[in-house]
Short mmCIF file of N, CA and C in Angstrom, two decimals:
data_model
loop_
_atom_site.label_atom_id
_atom_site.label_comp_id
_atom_site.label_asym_id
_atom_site.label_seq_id
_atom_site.Cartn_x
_atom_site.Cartn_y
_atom_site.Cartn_z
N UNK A 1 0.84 -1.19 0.00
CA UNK A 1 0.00 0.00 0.00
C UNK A 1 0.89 1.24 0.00
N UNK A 2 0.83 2.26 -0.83
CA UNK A 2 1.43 3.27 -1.35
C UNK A 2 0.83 4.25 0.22
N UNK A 3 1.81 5.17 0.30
CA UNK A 3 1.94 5.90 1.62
C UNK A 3 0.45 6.99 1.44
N UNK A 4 1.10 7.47 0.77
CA UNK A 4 -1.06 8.16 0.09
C UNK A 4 -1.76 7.58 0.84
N UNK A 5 -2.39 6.21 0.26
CA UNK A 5 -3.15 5.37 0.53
C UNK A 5 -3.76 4.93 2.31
N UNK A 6 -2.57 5.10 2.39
CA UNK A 6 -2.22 4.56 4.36
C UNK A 6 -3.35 5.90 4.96
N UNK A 7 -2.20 6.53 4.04
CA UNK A 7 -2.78 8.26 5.42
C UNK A 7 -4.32 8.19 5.03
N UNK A 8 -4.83 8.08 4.02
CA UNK A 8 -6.18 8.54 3.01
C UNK A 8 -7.12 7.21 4.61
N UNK A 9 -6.56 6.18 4.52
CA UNK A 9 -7.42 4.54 5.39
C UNK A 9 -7.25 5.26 6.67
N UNK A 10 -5.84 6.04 7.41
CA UNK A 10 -5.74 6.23 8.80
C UNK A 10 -6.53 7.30 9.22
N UNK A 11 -6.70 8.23 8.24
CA UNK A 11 -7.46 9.88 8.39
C UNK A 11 -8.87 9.10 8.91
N UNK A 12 -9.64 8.62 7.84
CA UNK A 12 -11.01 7.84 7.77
C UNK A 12 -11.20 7.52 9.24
N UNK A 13 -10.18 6.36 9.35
CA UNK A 13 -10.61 5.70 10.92
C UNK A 13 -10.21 6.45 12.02
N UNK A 14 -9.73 7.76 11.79
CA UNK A 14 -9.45 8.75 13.19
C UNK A 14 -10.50 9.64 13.13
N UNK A 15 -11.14 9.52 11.79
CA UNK A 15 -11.98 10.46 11.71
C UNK A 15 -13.41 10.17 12.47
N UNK A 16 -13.54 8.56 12.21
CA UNK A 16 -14.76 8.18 12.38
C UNK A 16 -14.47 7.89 14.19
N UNK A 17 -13.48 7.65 14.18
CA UNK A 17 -13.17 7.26 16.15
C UNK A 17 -13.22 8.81 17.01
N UNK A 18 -13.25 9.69 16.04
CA UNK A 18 -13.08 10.81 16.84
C UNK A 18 -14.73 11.59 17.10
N UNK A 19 -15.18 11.21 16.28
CA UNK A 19 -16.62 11.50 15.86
C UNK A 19 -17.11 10.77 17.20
N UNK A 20 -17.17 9.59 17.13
CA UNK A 20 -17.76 8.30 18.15
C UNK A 20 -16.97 8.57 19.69
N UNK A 21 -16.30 9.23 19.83
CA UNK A 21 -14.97 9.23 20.70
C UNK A 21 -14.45 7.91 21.44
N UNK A 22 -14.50 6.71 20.38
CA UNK A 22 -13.86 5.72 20.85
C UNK A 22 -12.90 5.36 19.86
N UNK A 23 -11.72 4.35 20.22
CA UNK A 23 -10.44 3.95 20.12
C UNK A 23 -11.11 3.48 17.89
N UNK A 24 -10.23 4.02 17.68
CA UNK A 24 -10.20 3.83 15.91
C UNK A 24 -10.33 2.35 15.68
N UNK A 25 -11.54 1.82 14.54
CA UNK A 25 -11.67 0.55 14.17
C UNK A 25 -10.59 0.06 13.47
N UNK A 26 -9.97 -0.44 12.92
CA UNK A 26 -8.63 -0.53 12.27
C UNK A 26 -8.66 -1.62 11.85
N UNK A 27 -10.13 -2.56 11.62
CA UNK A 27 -10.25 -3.66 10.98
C UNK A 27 -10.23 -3.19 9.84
N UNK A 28 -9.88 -4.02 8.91
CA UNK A 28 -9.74 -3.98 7.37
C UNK A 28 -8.71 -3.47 6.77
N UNK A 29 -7.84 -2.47 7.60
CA UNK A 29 -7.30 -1.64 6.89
C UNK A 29 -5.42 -2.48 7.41
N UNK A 30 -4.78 -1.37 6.19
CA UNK A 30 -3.64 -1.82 6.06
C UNK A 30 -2.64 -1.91 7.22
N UNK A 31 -1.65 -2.65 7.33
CA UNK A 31 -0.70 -2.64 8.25
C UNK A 31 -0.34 -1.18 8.89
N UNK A 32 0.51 -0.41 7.85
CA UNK A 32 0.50 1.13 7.37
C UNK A 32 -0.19 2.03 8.63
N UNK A 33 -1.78 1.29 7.27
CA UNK A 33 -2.89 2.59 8.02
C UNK A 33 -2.98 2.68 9.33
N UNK A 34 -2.98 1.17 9.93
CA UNK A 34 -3.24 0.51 11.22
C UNK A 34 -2.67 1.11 12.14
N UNK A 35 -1.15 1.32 11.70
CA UNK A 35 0.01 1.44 12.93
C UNK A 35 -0.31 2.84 12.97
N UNK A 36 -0.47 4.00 11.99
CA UNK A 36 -0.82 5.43 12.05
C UNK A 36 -1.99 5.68 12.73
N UNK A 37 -3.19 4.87 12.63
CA UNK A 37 -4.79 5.69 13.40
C UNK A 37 -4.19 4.78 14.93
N UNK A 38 -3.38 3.88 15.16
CA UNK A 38 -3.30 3.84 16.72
C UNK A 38 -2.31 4.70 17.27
N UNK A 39 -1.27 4.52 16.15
CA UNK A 39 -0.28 5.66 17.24
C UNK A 39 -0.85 7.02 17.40
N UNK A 40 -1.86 7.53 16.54
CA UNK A 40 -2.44 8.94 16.42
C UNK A 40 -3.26 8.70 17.61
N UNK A 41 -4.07 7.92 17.73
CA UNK A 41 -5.10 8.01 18.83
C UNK A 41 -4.51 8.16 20.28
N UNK A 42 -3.57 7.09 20.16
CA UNK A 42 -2.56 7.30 21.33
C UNK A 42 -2.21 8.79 22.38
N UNK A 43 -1.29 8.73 20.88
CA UNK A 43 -0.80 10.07 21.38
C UNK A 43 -1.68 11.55 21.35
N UNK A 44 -3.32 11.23 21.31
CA UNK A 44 -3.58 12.82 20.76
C UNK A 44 -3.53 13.84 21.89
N UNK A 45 -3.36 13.57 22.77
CA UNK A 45 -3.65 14.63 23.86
C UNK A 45 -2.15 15.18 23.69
N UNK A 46 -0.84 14.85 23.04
CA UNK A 46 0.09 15.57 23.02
C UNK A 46 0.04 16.33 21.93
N UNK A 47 -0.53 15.41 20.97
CA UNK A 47 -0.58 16.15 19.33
C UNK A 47 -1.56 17.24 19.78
N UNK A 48 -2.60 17.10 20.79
CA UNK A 48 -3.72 18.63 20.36
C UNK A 48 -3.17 19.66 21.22
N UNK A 49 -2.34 19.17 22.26
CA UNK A 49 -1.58 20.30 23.20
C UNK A 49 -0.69 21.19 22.17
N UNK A 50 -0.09 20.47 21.25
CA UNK A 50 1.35 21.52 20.24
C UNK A 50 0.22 22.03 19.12
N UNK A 51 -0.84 21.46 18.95
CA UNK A 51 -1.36 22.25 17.68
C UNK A 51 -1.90 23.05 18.30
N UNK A 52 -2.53 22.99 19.51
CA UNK A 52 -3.15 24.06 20.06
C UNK A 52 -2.57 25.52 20.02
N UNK A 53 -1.24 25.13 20.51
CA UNK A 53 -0.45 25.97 20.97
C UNK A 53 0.24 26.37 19.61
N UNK A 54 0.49 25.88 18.63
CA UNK A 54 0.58 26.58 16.95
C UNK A 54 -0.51 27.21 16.56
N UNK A 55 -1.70 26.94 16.49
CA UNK A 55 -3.04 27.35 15.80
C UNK A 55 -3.48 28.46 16.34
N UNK A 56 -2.50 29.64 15.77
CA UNK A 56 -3.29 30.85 16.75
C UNK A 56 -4.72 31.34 16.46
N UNK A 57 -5.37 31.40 18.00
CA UNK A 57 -6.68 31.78 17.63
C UNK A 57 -7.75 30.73 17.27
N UNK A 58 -7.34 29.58 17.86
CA UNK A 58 -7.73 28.25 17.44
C UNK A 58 -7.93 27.08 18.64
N UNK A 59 -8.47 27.05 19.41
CA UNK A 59 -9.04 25.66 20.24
C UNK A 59 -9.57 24.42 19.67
N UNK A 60 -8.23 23.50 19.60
CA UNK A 60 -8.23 22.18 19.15
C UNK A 60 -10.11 21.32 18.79
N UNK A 61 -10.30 21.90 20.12
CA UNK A 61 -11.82 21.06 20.27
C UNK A 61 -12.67 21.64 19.42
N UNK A 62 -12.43 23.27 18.71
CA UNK A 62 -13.57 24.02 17.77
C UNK A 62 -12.80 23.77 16.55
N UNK A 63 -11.91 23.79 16.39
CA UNK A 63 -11.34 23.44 15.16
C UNK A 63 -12.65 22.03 14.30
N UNK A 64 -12.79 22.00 12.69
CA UNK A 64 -13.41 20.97 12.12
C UNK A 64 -13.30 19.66 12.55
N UNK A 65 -13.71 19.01 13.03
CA UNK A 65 -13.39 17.25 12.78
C UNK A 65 -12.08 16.67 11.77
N UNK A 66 -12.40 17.28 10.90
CA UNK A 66 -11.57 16.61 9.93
C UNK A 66 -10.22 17.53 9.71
N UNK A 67 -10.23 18.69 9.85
CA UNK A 67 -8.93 19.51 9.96
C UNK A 67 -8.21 19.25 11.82
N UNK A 68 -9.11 18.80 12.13
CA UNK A 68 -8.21 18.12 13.28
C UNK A 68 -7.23 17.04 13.29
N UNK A 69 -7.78 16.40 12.36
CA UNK A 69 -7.89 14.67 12.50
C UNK A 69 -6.50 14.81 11.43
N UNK A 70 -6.59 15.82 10.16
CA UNK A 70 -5.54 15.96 9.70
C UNK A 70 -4.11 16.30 10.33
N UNK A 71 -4.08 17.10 11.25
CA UNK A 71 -3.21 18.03 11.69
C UNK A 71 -2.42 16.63 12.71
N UNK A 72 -3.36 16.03 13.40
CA UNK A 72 -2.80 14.76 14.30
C UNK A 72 -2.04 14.47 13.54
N UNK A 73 -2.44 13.62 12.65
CA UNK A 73 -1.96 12.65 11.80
C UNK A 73 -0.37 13.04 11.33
N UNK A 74 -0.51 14.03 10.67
CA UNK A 74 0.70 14.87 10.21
C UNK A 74 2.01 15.24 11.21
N UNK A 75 1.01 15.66 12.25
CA UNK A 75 2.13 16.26 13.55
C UNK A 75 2.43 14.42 14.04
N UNK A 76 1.68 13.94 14.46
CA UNK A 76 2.62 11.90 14.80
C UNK A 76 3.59 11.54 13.62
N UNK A 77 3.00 11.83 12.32
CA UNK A 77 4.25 11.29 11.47
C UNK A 77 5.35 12.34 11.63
N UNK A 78 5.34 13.48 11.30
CA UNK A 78 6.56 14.75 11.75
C UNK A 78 7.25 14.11 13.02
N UNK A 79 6.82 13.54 14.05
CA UNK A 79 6.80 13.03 15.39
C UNK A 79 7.63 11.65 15.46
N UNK A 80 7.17 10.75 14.94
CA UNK A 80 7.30 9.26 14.65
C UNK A 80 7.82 8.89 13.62
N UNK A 81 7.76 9.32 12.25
CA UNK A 81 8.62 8.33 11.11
C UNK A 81 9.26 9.84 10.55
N UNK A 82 10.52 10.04 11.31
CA UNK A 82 11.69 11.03 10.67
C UNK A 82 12.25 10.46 9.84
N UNK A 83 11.68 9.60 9.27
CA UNK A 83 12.15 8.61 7.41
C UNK A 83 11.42 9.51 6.70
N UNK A 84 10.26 10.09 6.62
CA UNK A 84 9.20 10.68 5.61
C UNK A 84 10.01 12.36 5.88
N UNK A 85 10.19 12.66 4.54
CA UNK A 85 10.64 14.22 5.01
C UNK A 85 9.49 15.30 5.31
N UNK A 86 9.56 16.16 5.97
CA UNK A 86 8.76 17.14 6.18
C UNK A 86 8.14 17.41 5.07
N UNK A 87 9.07 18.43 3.97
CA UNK A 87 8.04 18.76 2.90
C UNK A 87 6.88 17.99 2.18
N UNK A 88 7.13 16.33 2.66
CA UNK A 88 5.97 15.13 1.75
C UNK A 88 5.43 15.31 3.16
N UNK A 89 5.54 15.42 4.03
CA UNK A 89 4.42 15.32 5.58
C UNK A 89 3.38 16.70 5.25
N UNK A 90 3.66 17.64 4.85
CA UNK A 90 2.99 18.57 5.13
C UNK A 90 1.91 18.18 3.82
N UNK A 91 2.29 18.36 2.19
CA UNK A 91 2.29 18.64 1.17
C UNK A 91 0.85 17.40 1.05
N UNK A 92 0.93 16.23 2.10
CA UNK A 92 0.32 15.46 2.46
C UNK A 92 -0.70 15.81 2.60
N UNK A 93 -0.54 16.64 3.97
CA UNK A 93 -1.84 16.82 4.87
C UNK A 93 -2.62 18.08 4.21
N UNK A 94 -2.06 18.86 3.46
CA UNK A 94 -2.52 19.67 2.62
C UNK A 94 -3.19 18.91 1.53
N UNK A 95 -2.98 17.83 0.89
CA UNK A 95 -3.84 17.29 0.11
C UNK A 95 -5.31 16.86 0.64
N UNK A 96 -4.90 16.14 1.89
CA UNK A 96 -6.16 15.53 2.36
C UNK A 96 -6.93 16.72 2.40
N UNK A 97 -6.71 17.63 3.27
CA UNK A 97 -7.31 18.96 3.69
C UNK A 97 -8.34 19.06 2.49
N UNK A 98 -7.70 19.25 1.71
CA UNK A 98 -8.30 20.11 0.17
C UNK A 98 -8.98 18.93 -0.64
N UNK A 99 -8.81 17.55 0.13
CA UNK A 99 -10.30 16.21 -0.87
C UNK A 99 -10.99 16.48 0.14
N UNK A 100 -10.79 15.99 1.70
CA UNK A 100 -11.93 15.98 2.77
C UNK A 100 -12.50 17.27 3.72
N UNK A 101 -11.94 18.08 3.30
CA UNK A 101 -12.39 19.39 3.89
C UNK A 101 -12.64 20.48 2.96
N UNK A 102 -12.06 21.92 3.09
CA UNK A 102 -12.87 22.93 2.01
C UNK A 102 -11.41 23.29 1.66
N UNK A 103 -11.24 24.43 0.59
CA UNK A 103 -10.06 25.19 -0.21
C UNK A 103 -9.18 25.91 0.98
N UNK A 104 -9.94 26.36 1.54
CA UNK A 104 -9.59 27.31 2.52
C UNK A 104 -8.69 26.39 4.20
N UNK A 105 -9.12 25.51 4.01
CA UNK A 105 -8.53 24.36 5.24
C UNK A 105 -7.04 24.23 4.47
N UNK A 106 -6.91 23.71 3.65
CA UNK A 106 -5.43 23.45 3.13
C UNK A 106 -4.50 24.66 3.57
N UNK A 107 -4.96 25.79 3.37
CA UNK A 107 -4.07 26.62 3.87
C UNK A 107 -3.72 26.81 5.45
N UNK A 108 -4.63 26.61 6.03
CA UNK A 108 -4.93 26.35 7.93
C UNK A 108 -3.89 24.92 7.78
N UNK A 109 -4.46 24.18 7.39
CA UNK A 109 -3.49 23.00 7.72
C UNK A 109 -1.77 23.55 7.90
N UNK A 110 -1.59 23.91 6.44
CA UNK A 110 -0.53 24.51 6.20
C UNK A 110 0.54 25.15 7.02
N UNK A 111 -0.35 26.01 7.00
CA UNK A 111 -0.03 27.45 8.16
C UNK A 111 0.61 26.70 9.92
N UNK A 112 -0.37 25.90 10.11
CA UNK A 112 -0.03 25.25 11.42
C UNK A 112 0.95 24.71 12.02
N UNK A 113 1.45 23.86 10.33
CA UNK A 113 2.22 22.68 10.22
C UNK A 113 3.11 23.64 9.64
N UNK A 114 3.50 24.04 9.36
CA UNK A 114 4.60 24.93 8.99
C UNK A 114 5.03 25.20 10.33
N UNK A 115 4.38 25.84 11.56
CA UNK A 115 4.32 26.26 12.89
C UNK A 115 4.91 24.46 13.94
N UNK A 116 4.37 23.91 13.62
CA UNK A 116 4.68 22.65 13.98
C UNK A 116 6.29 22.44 13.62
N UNK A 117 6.25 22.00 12.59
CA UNK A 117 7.55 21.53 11.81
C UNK A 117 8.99 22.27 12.45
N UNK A 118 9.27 23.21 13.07
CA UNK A 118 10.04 23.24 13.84
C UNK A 118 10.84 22.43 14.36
N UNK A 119 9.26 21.78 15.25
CA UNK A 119 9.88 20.35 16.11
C UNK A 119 11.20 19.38 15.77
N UNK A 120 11.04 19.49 14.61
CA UNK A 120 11.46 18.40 13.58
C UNK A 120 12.92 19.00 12.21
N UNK A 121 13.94 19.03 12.79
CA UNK A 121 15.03 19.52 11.59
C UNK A 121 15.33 18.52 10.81
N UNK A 122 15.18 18.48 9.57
CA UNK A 122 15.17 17.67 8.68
C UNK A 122 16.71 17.91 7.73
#
């Protein structure tokens, strides 16, 4: 399964676990996707503490569903697989943004994760 693919299966099941606020279904889906919607779920109370604190003007919990769910995802891999370079982490989550959310989210994503990426010298 092509890395696209993973994030596109892990977004879905963080999306739908976050909605439900229980632990991500992760049946069906790829090894990949699997290991990303648990380590994301895991860790979100650290991931929404740093986006919080990037997203000026922005409380994690009012933020969209799905521009949340992006920003996790992105900030654990920035976080967890320093194999993927930043510019494909972001360029990423900017895609999803702009299929599962509106025109205007890709740039928020962006903006954040740009603010994020710090963390992380590549």
């Amino acid at each position: 399964m092509r890395s696209a693919e993973a994030r596109d299966e892990a977004l879905r099941a963080l999306y739908e676990a976050d909605q439900r606020r229980l632990e991500p279904d992760v049946t069906g889906l790829g090894r990949r996707a699997a290991e990303m919607a648990r380590g994301v779920w895991a860790a979100r109370d650290s991931l929404d503490e740093a986006i919080g604190e990037a997203a000026t003007g922005w409380r994690v919990e009012r933020m969209p569903p799905i521009d949340r769910n992006i920003l996790r995802l992105a900030l654990w891999e920035l976080r967890h697989r320093p194999g993927t370079p930043m510019p494909v982490v972001i360029s990423e989550a900017v895609r999803l943004a702009k299929i599962y959310s509106t025109e205007r989210s890709g740039g928020f994503v962006n903006g954040v994760l740009a603010r994020l990426a710090g963390e992380r010298e590549d």
